C-alpha positions as MATLAB code, in Angstrom:
seq = 'MNIVCQFRNMSVSNKFKTLFFPIILISLIYIFTFFLTVSQTMKSISFMKERAFLGATYAKEIELSIIHIQHWLVNISATRGKDGLDEGFKKAVEAAKCVTEYLSKYEELAKNEPDTLKQLVEIKKKFAPYYSMGTSMAQIYVDLGPDVGNIYMAEFNKNAADLTIALNKLGSESQELYNKTVNDLEEYSRNRITLVTAFSIIIIGFVLFAYFVLNRTIIKQIKKTSHVLKDILEGQRDFTQRIEVDRIDELGEMAKHVNNFFSYMQGILTEVKESSVKVKNFSSDLSSIASGSVVGISHINTAMGEVVKGTTSQSKNIQDATISLDELTIMIAKIASGAEEQNLNSEKTMSVAKQSNEAMIEISTFATNQAASVEKVMVIVSEMTRALGQAANDTSKAAANSKQTRDIALNGEQILAETVDGMDRIKEKVLIAADKITELGKNSMKIGEIIDVIDDIAGQTNLLALNAAIEAARAGEHGRGFAVVADEVRKLAEKSSKATKEIAILIKSIQEATDIAVNFMNEGTSEVHSGALLVNQTRQAMVSIINAVRDTVSQIESISAATEQMAASSNEVAQNVKNLSEMAGSSTASVEEVAASSEGVVQSILTVYKIAKDSASISEEMVKKMGNFSGQILSILSVAEDNSSIAEETTASTEEITSSVNMIKESANDVADLAVKLHDSISQFKM';
ca = [
      16.377  -29.011   11.727;
      12.808  -27.804   11.507;
      12.837  -28.453    7.757;
      14.141  -31.978    8.364;
      11.330  -32.720   10.854;
       8.743  -31.273    8.483;
      10.127  -33.392    5.645;
      10.168  -36.495    7.889;
       6.525  -36.025    8.796;
       5.476  -35.506    5.187;
       3.514  -38.210    3.451;
       5.420  -40.499    1.106;
       3.731  -38.981   -1.952;
       4.671  -35.425   -0.860;
       8.233  -36.593   -0.219;
       8.414  -37.998   -3.725;
       6.945  -34.764   -5.117;
       9.405  -32.609   -3.183;
      12.403  -34.697   -4.197;
      11.539  -35.485   -7.784;
       9.966  -32.180   -8.874;
      13.391  -30.471   -9.360;
      14.673  -33.596  -11.091;
      11.670  -33.651  -13.398;
      11.973  -29.890  -14.060;
      15.690  -30.140  -14.847;
      14.987  -33.230  -16.954;
      12.363  -31.314  -18.923;
      14.801  -28.427  -19.472;
      17.437  -30.960  -20.449;
      15.056  -32.655  -22.879;
      13.996  -29.259  -24.328;
      17.633  -28.225  -24.741;
      18.446  -31.589  -26.260;
      15.641  -31.231  -28.793;
      16.801  -27.701  -29.651;
      20.354  -28.957  -30.103;
      19.220  -31.809  -32.280;
      16.979  -29.478  -34.327;
      19.753  -26.945  -34.839;
      22.187  -29.682  -35.709;
      19.753  -31.124  -38.200;
      19.319  -27.687  -39.759;
      23.077  -27.191  -40.000;
      23.538  -30.627  -41.482;
      20.717  -29.958  -43.931;
      22.271  -26.622  -44.943;
      25.667  -28.229  -45.257;
      24.278  -31.027  -47.340;
      21.881  -29.016  -49.493;
      23.806  -25.761  -49.887;
      27.483  -25.857  -49.041;
      28.192  -29.335  -50.284;
      26.025  -29.016  -53.429;
      27.442  -25.519  -54.170;
      30.984  -26.808  -54.032;
      29.971  -29.794  -56.101;
      28.253  -27.624  -58.755;
      31.274  -25.273  -58.908;
      33.601  -28.211  -59.386;
      31.403  -29.686  -62.124;
      31.256  -26.319  -63.955;
      35.043  -26.020  -63.745;
      35.536  -29.536  -65.088;
      33.050  -29.021  -67.929;
      34.893  -25.797  -69.051;
      38.172  -27.690  -68.947;
      36.592  -30.437  -71.074;
      35.384  -27.811  -73.605;
      38.875  -26.354  -73.822;
      40.367  -29.806  -74.190;
      38.078  -30.931  -76.980;
      38.348  -27.631  -78.927;
      42.157  -27.575  -78.657;
      42.263  -31.207  -79.690;
      40.190  -30.670  -82.832;
      42.203  -27.592  -83.624;
      45.356  -29.628  -83.522;
      44.018  -32.582  -85.555;
      41.837  -30.369  -87.808;
      39.249  -33.195  -87.769;
      41.262  -35.544  -89.950;
      41.301  -39.326  -89.860;
      37.950  -39.470  -88.052;
      39.069  -37.092  -85.251;
      36.184  -34.665  -85.794;
      34.063  -35.574  -82.713;
      35.551  -32.744  -80.674;
      32.734  -30.328  -81.633;
      30.149  -32.819  -80.444;
      31.931  -33.386  -77.112;
      32.346  -29.652  -76.679;
      28.617  -29.126  -77.200;
      27.820  -31.727  -74.499;
      30.233  -30.099  -72.084;
      28.710  -26.671  -72.813;
      25.281  -28.087  -72.000;
      26.646  -29.377  -68.656;
      28.016  -25.934  -67.843;
      24.659  -24.319  -68.617;
      22.775  -26.953  -66.585;
      24.976  -26.677  -63.466;
      24.907  -22.897  -63.670;
      21.104  -23.038  -63.648;
      21.137  -25.430  -60.670;
      23.603  -23.232  -58.835;
      21.440  -20.169  -59.466;
      18.432  -22.080  -58.043;
      20.482  -23.163  -55.029;
      21.773  -19.637  -54.345;
      18.649  -17.745  -55.224;
      18.669  -16.047  -51.792;
      22.377  -15.136  -52.057;
      22.856  -11.957  -54.191;
      26.639  -12.089  -54.204;
      26.715  -15.622  -55.420;
      24.051  -14.886  -58.069;
      26.182  -11.952  -59.228;
      29.185  -14.208  -59.603;
      27.127  -16.728  -61.537;
      25.853  -14.013  -63.919;
      29.429  -12.869  -64.446;
      30.512  -16.430  -65.217;
      27.656  -16.747  -67.739;
      28.768  -13.528  -69.437;
      32.348  -14.723  -69.663;
      31.342  -18.250  -70.717;
      29.416  -17.088  -73.808;
      32.349  -15.367  -75.587;
      34.665  -18.104  -74.382;
      32.607  -20.832  -75.932;
      31.902  -18.758  -79.109;
      35.558  -17.904  -79.556;
      36.625  -21.457  -78.991;
      34.256  -22.982  -81.535;
      35.218  -20.292  -84.105;
      38.875  -20.914  -83.486;
      38.499  -24.675  -83.888;
      36.509  -24.228  -87.078;
      39.191  -21.859  -88.439;
      41.832  -24.424  -87.576;
      39.871  -27.025  -89.509;
      38.997  -24.807  -92.423;
      41.971  -22.401  -92.771;
      44.754  -24.138  -91.059;
      47.018  -23.322  -88.139;
      48.402  -20.068  -89.455;
      45.015  -18.350  -89.358;
      43.836  -20.301  -86.349;
      46.831  -19.241  -84.257;
      45.651  -15.633  -84.583;
      42.424  -16.523  -82.648;
      44.252  -18.758  -80.194;
      45.618  -15.834  -78.173;
      42.157  -14.269  -77.697;
      40.700  -17.727  -76.769;
      43.368  -18.216  -74.118;
      42.635  -14.771  -72.681;
      38.912  -15.552  -72.394;
      39.764  -18.880  -70.871;
      42.002  -17.227  -68.251;
      39.284  -14.747  -67.247;
      36.705  -17.532  -66.988;
      39.080  -19.601  -64.889;
      39.630  -16.735  -62.448;
      35.861  -16.327  -61.998;
      35.397  -20.088  -61.546;
      38.218  -20.290  -59.002;
      36.642  -17.512  -57.003;
      33.258  -19.261  -57.051;
      34.836  -22.568  -56.078;
      36.889  -21.079  -53.250;
      33.860  -19.290  -51.850;
      31.787  -22.508  -52.024;
      34.548  -24.444  -50.263;
      34.894  -21.744  -47.634;
      31.121  -21.816  -47.066;
      31.250  -25.620  -46.672;
      34.212  -25.428  -44.293;
      32.552  -22.637  -42.282;
      29.354  -24.670  -41.999;
      31.272  -27.708  -40.741;
      33.240  -25.615  -38.238;
      30.070  -23.944  -36.963;
      28.410  -27.318  -36.569;
      31.376  -28.666  -34.630;
      31.467  -25.605  -32.357;
      27.717  -25.793  -31.742;
      27.964  -29.492  -30.987;
      30.768  -28.926  -28.465;
      28.756  -26.228  -26.728;
      25.697  -28.441  -26.568;
      27.757  -31.361  -25.264;
      29.013  -29.134  -22.454;
      25.489  -28.019  -21.673;
      24.154  -31.613  -21.744;
      27.001  -32.730  -19.507;
      26.181  -30.004  -17.024;
      22.500  -30.893  -17.048;
      23.398  -34.589  -16.659;
      25.652  -33.838  -13.684;
      22.915  -31.761  -12.099;
      20.294  -34.505  -12.668;
      22.629  -37.183  -11.329;
      23.330  -35.046   -8.310;
      19.629  -34.549   -7.624;
      18.969  -38.289   -8.145;
      21.750  -39.209   -5.716;
      20.431  -36.681   -3.230;
      16.896  -38.069   -3.652;
      18.179  -41.632   -3.253;
      20.070  -40.647   -0.095;
      16.999  -38.926    1.340;
      14.644  -41.768    0.329;
      17.051  -44.331    1.694;
      17.133  -42.546    5.030;
      13.429  -41.792    5.215;
      11.613  -44.512    3.206;
      13.829  -47.417    2.164;
      15.221  -47.826    5.673;
      11.704  -48.153    7.061;
      10.739  -50.569    4.270;
      13.831  -52.665    5.042;
      12.829  -52.818    8.705;
       9.360  -54.040    7.774;
      10.796  -56.462    5.176;
      13.269  -57.827    7.730;
      10.494  -58.491   10.225;
       8.300  -60.148    7.585;
      11.247  -62.229    6.331;
      11.894  -63.361    9.900;
       8.252  -64.447   10.084;
       8.536  -66.433    6.846;
      12.077  -67.832    7.044;
      13.525  -67.032   10.478;
      12.347  -67.598   14.010;
       8.692  -66.952   13.087;
       8.352  -64.675   16.097;
       4.954  -62.983   16.179;
       5.848  -61.246   19.442;
       8.259  -58.827   17.774;
       6.973  -55.406   16.681;
       8.113  -52.761   14.203;
       9.212  -49.492   15.798;
       6.832  -46.719   14.714;
       8.327  -43.188   14.929;
       6.639  -41.521   11.956;
       3.163  -40.514   10.851;
       3.384  -41.065    7.086;
       2.096  -44.007    5.040;
       5.027  -46.192    6.109;
       4.205  -45.477    9.737;
       0.597  -46.460    9.056;
       1.820  -49.618    7.309;
       4.033  -50.469   10.307;
       1.045  -49.991   12.644;
      -1.100  -52.256   10.462;
       1.670  -54.887   10.362;
       1.943  -54.743   14.181;
      -1.845  -55.052   14.453;
      -1.707  -57.982   12.025;
       0.968  -59.663   14.168;
      -1.188  -59.186   17.266;
      -4.212  -60.562   15.421;
      -2.271  -63.537   14.033;
      -0.777  -64.149   17.472;
      -4.293  -64.511   18.879;
      -5.445  -66.651   15.955;
      -2.413  -68.933   16.144;
      -2.921  -69.337   19.862;
      -6.553  -70.308   19.288;
      -5.604  -72.627   16.398;
      -2.889  -74.211   18.523;
      -5.354  -74.806   21.351;
      -7.913  -76.054   18.832;
      -5.321  -78.417   17.319;
      -4.667  -79.837   20.785;
      -8.421  -80.243   21.283;
      -8.743  -81.848   17.833;
      -5.861  -84.165   18.690;
      -7.529  -85.113   21.983;
     -10.908  -85.506   20.282;
      -9.271  -87.650   17.597;
      -7.576  -89.773   20.254;
     -10.889  -90.158   22.075;
     -12.598  -90.921   18.774;
      -9.930  -93.517   17.961;
     -10.320  -95.042   21.450;
     -14.100  -95.063   21.060;
     -13.717  -96.624   17.624;
     -11.338  -99.253   19.061;
     -13.837  -99.966   21.845;
     -16.604 -100.139   19.270;
     -14.560 -102.616   17.243;
     -14.016 -104.749   20.361;
     -17.736 -104.517   21.250;
     -18.720 -105.375   17.714;
     -16.268 -108.311   17.743;
     -18.023 -109.519   20.923;
     -21.332 -109.034   19.126;
     -19.979 -111.025   16.183;
     -18.854 -113.762   18.582;
     -22.255 -113.766   20.301;
     -24.017 -113.802   16.963;
     -21.748 -116.669   15.867;
     -22.852 -118.559   18.967;
     -26.446 -117.612   18.161;
     -25.987 -118.917   14.623;
     -24.425 -122.123   15.972;
     -27.222 -122.421   18.567;
     -29.929 -121.836   15.967;
     -28.203 -124.325   13.629;
     -28.008 -126.892   16.437;
     -31.575 -125.981   17.382;
     -32.730 -126.546   13.805;
     -30.883 -129.868   13.705;
     -32.358 -130.964   17.044;
     -35.821 -129.879   15.926;
     -35.374 -131.817   12.673;
     -34.264 -134.877   14.697;
     -37.241 -134.356   17.001;
     -39.525 -134.118   13.975;
     -38.119 -137.404   12.621;
     -38.533 -139.001   16.077;
     -42.079 -137.655   16.306;
     -42.840 -139.085   12.886;
     -41.520 -142.453   14.052;
     -43.480 -142.089   17.283;
     -46.611 -141.203   15.330;
     -46.097 -144.321   13.174;
     -45.631 -146.425   16.307;
     -48.712 -144.905   17.934;
     -50.612 -145.587   14.715;
     -49.404 -149.205   14.945;
     -50.524 -149.234   18.604;
     -53.914 -147.899   17.498;
     -54.082 -150.551   14.779;
     -53.127 -153.275   17.275;
     -55.698 -151.914   19.725;
     -58.356 -152.002   17.036;
     -57.307 -155.540   16.142;
     -57.358 -156.403   19.824;
     -60.791 -154.838   20.060;
     -62.026 -157.030   17.195;
     -60.495 -160.118   18.807;
     -62.070 -159.157   22.115;
     -65.453 -158.824   20.404;
     -65.033 -162.236   18.857;
     -63.907 -163.714   22.195;
     -66.790 -162.032   23.975;
     -69.203 -163.453   21.366;
     -67.765 -166.929   21.832;
     -67.841 -166.483   25.614;
     -71.484 -165.467   25.426;
     -72.232 -168.478   23.295;
     -70.324 -170.632   25.785;
     -72.201 -169.035   28.658;
     -75.530 -169.659   26.932;
     -74.445 -173.194   26.279;
     -73.475 -173.635   29.909;
     -76.861 -172.236   30.959;
     -78.597 -174.554   28.548;
     -76.485 -177.476   29.886;
     -77.341 -176.460   33.397;
     -81.009 -176.177   32.449;
     -81.115 -179.442   30.733;
     -78.671 -181.232   32.993;
     -81.436 -183.402   34.261;
     -82.066 -184.482   30.709;
     -78.387 -185.364   30.142;
     -79.023 -188.838   29.206;
     -81.436 -187.883   26.505;
     -79.291 -185.064   25.261;
     -75.880 -186.710   25.196;
     -75.653 -186.341   21.500;
     -76.458 -182.636   21.732;
     -73.944 -182.229   24.564;
     -71.276 -183.882   22.465;
     -72.037 -181.498   19.597;
     -72.004 -178.524   21.934;
     -68.803 -179.732   23.586;
     -67.228 -180.105   20.158;
     -68.276 -176.580   19.220;
     -67.085 -175.283   22.586;
     -63.771 -177.036   22.072;
     -63.340 -175.412   18.673;
     -64.428 -172.050   20.106;
     -62.048 -172.381   23.021;
     -59.240 -173.330   20.615;
     -60.044 -170.255   18.549;
     -60.240 -168.168   21.719;
     -56.884 -169.558   22.843;
     -55.333 -168.613   19.494;
     -56.925 -165.141   19.601;
     -55.802 -164.543   23.156;
     -52.270 -165.685   22.213;
     -52.282 -163.186   19.329;
     -53.725 -160.504   21.617;
     -50.969 -161.227   24.132;
     -48.328 -161.003   21.427;
     -49.864 -157.765   20.117;
     -50.097 -156.436   23.657;
     -46.410 -157.225   24.218;
     -45.525 -155.496   20.928;
     -47.685 -152.549   21.968;
     -45.889 -152.462   25.274;
     -42.454 -152.490   23.560;
     -43.555 -149.736   21.143;
     -44.918 -147.698   24.031;
     -41.636 -148.115   25.915;
     -39.686 -147.053   22.810;
     -42.077 -144.084   22.437;
     -41.472 -143.178   26.074;
     -37.695 -143.183   25.462;
     -38.104 -141.055   22.310;
     -40.353 -138.649   24.201;
     -37.759 -138.420   26.979;
     -35.085 -137.576   24.379;
     -37.519 -135.088   22.808;
     -38.089 -133.446   26.193;
     -34.326 -133.209   26.693;
     -33.912 -131.738   23.165;
     -36.716 -129.262   23.835;
     -35.033 -128.258   27.088;
     -31.744 -127.726   25.245;
     -33.587 -125.761   22.539;
     -35.251 -123.684   25.231;
     -31.853 -122.970   26.851;
     -30.283 -122.038   23.477;
     -33.235 -119.822   22.586;
     -33.032 -118.085   25.959;
     -29.262 -117.595   25.556;
     -29.822 -116.267   22.034;
     -32.543 -113.933   23.326;
     -30.180 -112.666   26.042;
     -27.391 -112.146   23.483;
     -29.692 -110.324   21.094;
     -31.021 -108.162   23.957;
     -27.422 -107.392   24.902;
     -26.766 -106.646   21.220;
     -29.663 -104.153   21.274;
     -28.214 -102.459   24.356;
     -24.738 -102.325   22.775;
     -26.200 -100.914   19.584;
     -27.893  -98.200   21.696;
     -24.506  -97.431   23.272;
     -22.925  -97.367   19.803;
     -25.683  -94.944   18.720;
     -24.806  -92.665   21.640;
     -21.106  -92.915   20.723;
     -21.951  -92.103   17.111;
     -23.869  -89.008   18.280;
     -20.784  -87.921   20.228;
     -18.591  -88.568   17.154;
     -21.024  -86.597   14.998;
     -20.909  -83.681   17.461;
     -17.108  -83.829   17.483;
     -17.049  -83.885   13.660;
     -19.416  -80.888   13.569;
     -17.254  -78.949   16.046;
     -14.125  -79.918   14.072;
     -15.784  -78.724   10.877;
     -16.658  -75.370   12.521;
     -13.120  -75.006   13.864;
     -11.672  -75.833   10.417;
     -14.052  -73.318    8.819;
     -13.020  -70.611   11.321;
      -9.346  -71.444   10.736;
      -9.886  -71.235    6.939;
     -11.610  -67.821    7.335;
      -8.791  -66.493    9.494;
      -6.189  -67.933    7.106;
      -8.007  -66.230    4.206;
      -7.841  -62.942    6.124;
      -4.119  -63.510    6.614;
      -3.668  -63.609    2.842;
      -0.522  -65.141    1.410;
       0.915  -65.848    4.863;
      -2.113  -67.906    5.852;
      -2.153  -70.131    2.778;
      -0.527  -73.064    4.624;
      -3.081  -72.723    7.422;
      -5.860  -72.639    4.841;
      -4.644  -75.936    3.305;
      -4.449  -77.633    6.716;
      -7.840  -76.204    7.725;
      -9.365  -77.443    4.448;
      -7.949  -80.943    5.034;
      -9.323  -80.921    8.592;
     -12.702  -79.761    7.286;
     -12.743  -82.534    4.649;
     -11.881  -85.162    7.261;
     -14.558  -83.755    9.571;
     -17.131  -83.944    6.774;
     -15.969  -87.490    5.979;
     -16.269  -88.458    9.676;
     -19.728  -86.858    9.855;
     -20.814  -88.731    6.748;
     -19.409  -92.011    8.113;
     -21.159  -91.458   11.460;
     -24.456  -90.823    9.671;
     -24.029  -94.047    7.685;
     -23.127  -95.902   10.882;
     -26.169  -94.382   12.601;
     -28.354  -95.699    9.766;
     -26.745  -99.145   10.096;
     -27.137  -99.042   13.881;
     -30.801  -98.127   13.466;
     -31.319 -101.034   11.050;
     -29.478 -103.325   13.487;
     -31.679 -102.092   16.335;
     -34.789 -102.744   14.257;
     -33.457 -106.188   13.276;
     -32.545 -106.784   16.934;
     -36.058 -105.858   18.052;
     -37.500 -108.208   15.448;
     -35.062 -110.931   16.522;
     -35.983 -110.378   20.188;
     -39.691 -110.636   19.306;
     -39.011 -113.799   17.323;
     -36.937 -115.148   20.167;
     -39.723 -114.401   22.643;
     -42.230 -116.082   20.343;
     -39.820 -118.971   19.848;
     -39.327 -119.211   23.593;
     -43.079 -119.334   24.186;
     -43.479 -121.873   21.386;
     -40.664 -123.987   22.789;
     -42.256 -123.729   26.249;
     -45.642 -124.763   24.805;
     -43.960 -127.587   22.914;
     -42.222 -128.731   26.075;
     -45.586 -128.757   27.916;
     -47.160 -130.741   25.064;
     -44.243 -133.162   25.067;
     -44.583 -133.581   28.854;
     -48.330 -134.137   28.470;
     -47.573 -136.613   25.701;
     -45.015 -138.298   27.914;
     -47.534 -138.553   30.750;
     -50.123 -139.915   28.343;
     -47.539 -142.378   27.042;
     -46.792 -143.467   30.626;
     -50.548 -144.025   31.148;
     -50.700 -145.973   27.871;
     -47.708 -148.068   28.928;
     -49.319 -148.805   32.309;
     -52.626 -149.662   30.606;
     -50.833 -151.838   28.070;
     -48.978 -153.596   30.852;
     -52.274 -154.285   32.613;
     -53.803 -155.397   29.330;
     -50.874 -157.730   28.676;
     -51.175 -159.161   32.169;
     -54.917 -159.651   31.780;
     -54.554 -161.090   28.303;
     -51.931 -163.534   29.593;
     -54.343 -164.562   32.346;
     -57.141 -164.945   29.773;
     -54.819 -166.939   27.570;
     -53.923 -169.272   30.432;
     -57.563 -169.653   31.388;
     -58.517 -170.281   27.777;
     -55.850 -172.922   27.415;
     -57.016 -174.472   30.634;
     -60.601 -174.408   29.294;
     -59.422 -175.996   26.092;
     -57.761 -178.792   28.045;
     -60.890 -179.204   30.158;
     -63.090 -179.319   27.092;
     -60.916 -182.046   25.618;
     -61.271 -184.002   28.766;
     -65.048 -183.407   28.584;
     -65.103 -184.654   25.024;
     -63.217 -187.746   25.989;
     -65.337 -188.402   29.000;
     -68.709 -187.453   27.489;
     -69.461 -191.073   27.005;
     -69.397 -191.492   30.771;
     -71.867 -188.636   31.284;
     -74.615 -190.905   32.033;
     -72.689 -192.406   34.876;
     -71.589 -189.024   36.145;
     -74.873 -187.119   35.859;
     -74.824 -185.911   39.443;
     -71.284 -184.684   39.214;
     -71.944 -183.305   35.677;
     -74.452 -180.839   37.071;
     -71.888 -179.429   39.471;
     -69.286 -179.403   36.714;
     -71.679 -177.649   34.381;
     -72.378 -175.061   37.077;
     -68.661 -174.550   37.561;
     -68.212 -174.243   33.820;
     -71.032 -171.734   33.696;
     -69.442 -169.765   36.504;
     -66.129 -169.943   34.694;
     -67.849 -168.859   31.496;
     -69.276 -165.852   33.274;
     -65.760 -165.047   34.601;
     -64.429 -165.391   31.069;
     -67.135 -163.116   29.752;
     -66.322 -160.537   32.408;
     -62.591 -160.783   31.652;
     -63.261 -160.473   27.957;
     -65.472 -157.437   28.591;
     -62.624 -155.875   30.609;
     -60.148 -156.633   27.789;
     -62.600 -155.182   25.264;
     -63.016 -152.037   27.330;
     -59.241 -151.682   27.781;
     -58.674 -152.290   24.065;
     -61.321 -149.688   23.212;
     -59.725 -147.217   25.640;
     -56.351 -148.006   24.112;
     -57.698 -147.304   20.612;
     -59.187 -143.948   21.695;
     -55.996 -143.024   23.578;
     -53.960 -143.988   20.512;
     -56.135 -141.841   18.244;
     -55.860 -138.926   20.701;
     -52.083 -139.447   20.813;
     -51.943 -139.403   16.998;
     -53.868 -136.098   16.963;
     -51.681 -134.618   19.702;
     -48.532 -135.817   17.957;
     -49.821 -134.141   14.749;
     -50.337 -130.893   16.633;
     -46.973 -131.291   18.318;
     -45.327 -131.942   14.924;
     -46.905 -128.702   13.642;
     -45.573 -126.874   16.697;
     -42.131 -128.377   16.088;
     -42.277 -127.209   12.432;
     -43.259 -123.708   13.637;
     -40.318 -123.758   16.024;
     -38.084 -124.948   13.169;
     -39.319 -122.046   11.001;
     -38.693 -119.584   13.853;
     -35.230 -121.090   14.385;
     -34.455 -120.711   10.670;
     -35.711 -117.108   10.777;
     -33.550 -116.524   13.855;
     -30.584 -118.019   12.009;
     -31.129 -115.745    8.970;
     -31.613 -112.714   11.239;
     -28.459 -113.635   13.128;
     -26.562 -113.938    9.837;
     -27.926 -110.564    8.690;
     -26.980 -109.110   12.076;
     -23.482 -110.577   11.669;
     -23.211 -109.003    8.203;
     -24.463 -105.690    9.602;
     -21.933 -105.835   12.428;
     -19.220 -106.499    9.837;
     -20.360 -103.391    7.959;
     -20.383 -101.502   11.262;
     -16.888 -102.808   11.958;
     -15.758 -101.549    8.538;
     -17.378  -98.170    9.147;
     -15.905  -97.959   12.651;
     -12.493  -98.823   11.198;
     -13.015  -96.020    8.663;
     -13.885  -93.696   11.553;
     -10.795  -94.883   13.372;
      -8.637  -94.246   10.299;
     -10.292  -90.852    9.834;
      -9.698  -90.093   13.502;
      -6.044  -91.102   13.128;
      -5.766  -88.911    9.998;
      -7.364  -86.017   11.893;
      -4.971  -86.633   14.793;
      -1.998  -86.643   12.389;
      -3.222  -83.434   10.776;
      -3.769  -81.932   14.227;
      -0.197  -82.888   15.169;
       1.101  -81.395   11.908;
      -0.961  -78.266   12.502;
       0.310  -78.064   16.076;
       3.899  -78.552   14.877;
       3.456  -75.941   12.156;
       1.997  -73.436   14.629;
       4.709  -74.272   17.178;
       7.230  -72.884   14.689;
       5.777  -69.453   15.395;
       6.708  -67.726   18.583;
       3.589  -66.377   20.265;
];
């Protein structure tokens, strides 16, 4: 029992050494014995092949060659070499050479065998007289005939019998040596087979014993560990289970490390699971923020569309106002021209009135000399009549021009009223656009804050994915799936971070464009306000012009009526001038009245002249102011066009922001899906 405990607490390498050292030792002995057996067998086979077999072969060849010699010599003795049958000597010589050759080979083969060499020497001694007697006998048969040859035949047969006995002995000994060698080889092989079988049984027994011991002490523990690991990979994926450790060898250390690894992975998976839930929540929040951003940006797009429409309407209204101002300027120019013409007519009328006044004074002065100056009076009356007719025509034209000026002024007042209304609408649109753009700036600031939050979330997600990838790399093969998911999360986090940076750049450009648009809107608002003040001043001036023109028309109508009345009176004077002499007393009073009337006419004409001059100066001032106002309107038009282009650029930027936010939303959804997959994958493990 003590030995079993000591063996159980041995290290795996010492267990293998203890179990396999006897097996290796027996195997080495077995291999050494096997090589000895093979070597001895090879030697026996070599001896059998090179000595026993060749010796028997050489003995057989010698025996056959001697038989051939006897055959050929007996044959020639019987035929006596007649009828071409004399080749027996030649064949006998060849056979004798074979005997000598094989005897030499046999002697070389058995050079270390004295008994065999002795037999070979004896055969040589017997072969020489045998061959000599045989050739002599055959020659005697050929030369002397059978009677003499038969005498030698008996001795030849005796030599042949002795030689045959010696050859049979040599052949039997060679065959016995061959058979003995084969039998020895078979016996040796059987013994070696028995020995090899015994060694094999012993080795197999030790191997089975080692397998039994290893199975109980090592393989069983390995199977436990493999079963637990297989359950992790293919079973319930329970990281709470632990391997029972009841040994202190390498397998016990491995089981401890596996248990520590399970504890470590349990903690990591718990953290990853919690992180996946956080990532899922962050992704949901990011998706909600992105959805809110899309809604906000859609509102911005709507507001910017209204701004674009407002600026377009503003530009159209300003263009209409510009056209109306041009028409008004033309009308005011016509008013100025009419005023100048009226001024000229007033100067002419005033000149005529002065002449008439001087004439009346001269008439009054020389009224007492009427009788003498009737002819002069008639001439003067004629001139006065023509002058009054001309004055009547001029005053009629001045009245018509004054009425036209009044109508133009009224039309200008209506146009200015419409211009004021258009400017008010422009001012309202510009203020609305300024409010929308200010709101856009505030929303872009909020989007910037949201983007910062998204960027922080992406950075935290990237760190979590990096930590998960590091822990998965530490887990080795078992953490490869986590490493792939962590890498995908990291890529999506980097993509989200990159998208947020691009959106931040776009938001910054939108904020800058919004600031510029707000500045332009403020400038446009101030310009519109200034334009509205100028238009109101122009309207007030136009009202003053209209009132002055109305007064002028009224006065000119009065002058025209008075002039017509004077023309009628002058006609009556011309008709009644012949009766001047009779009406001298009354003529003086009439002349005085005419003089007084002439002075009234002069005063009226001076008033008309002054009004016409004031009208001309007011018209010129109105033309200048309308020029300035037209320039202001063009500036407002330029600002409105700039606002329209900025609004369009802002709309394009918001569309790009919408696209980027949609990309963030898609990325957030992808991250959420990956987080769900990661959570589902981790949920497969029991922690």
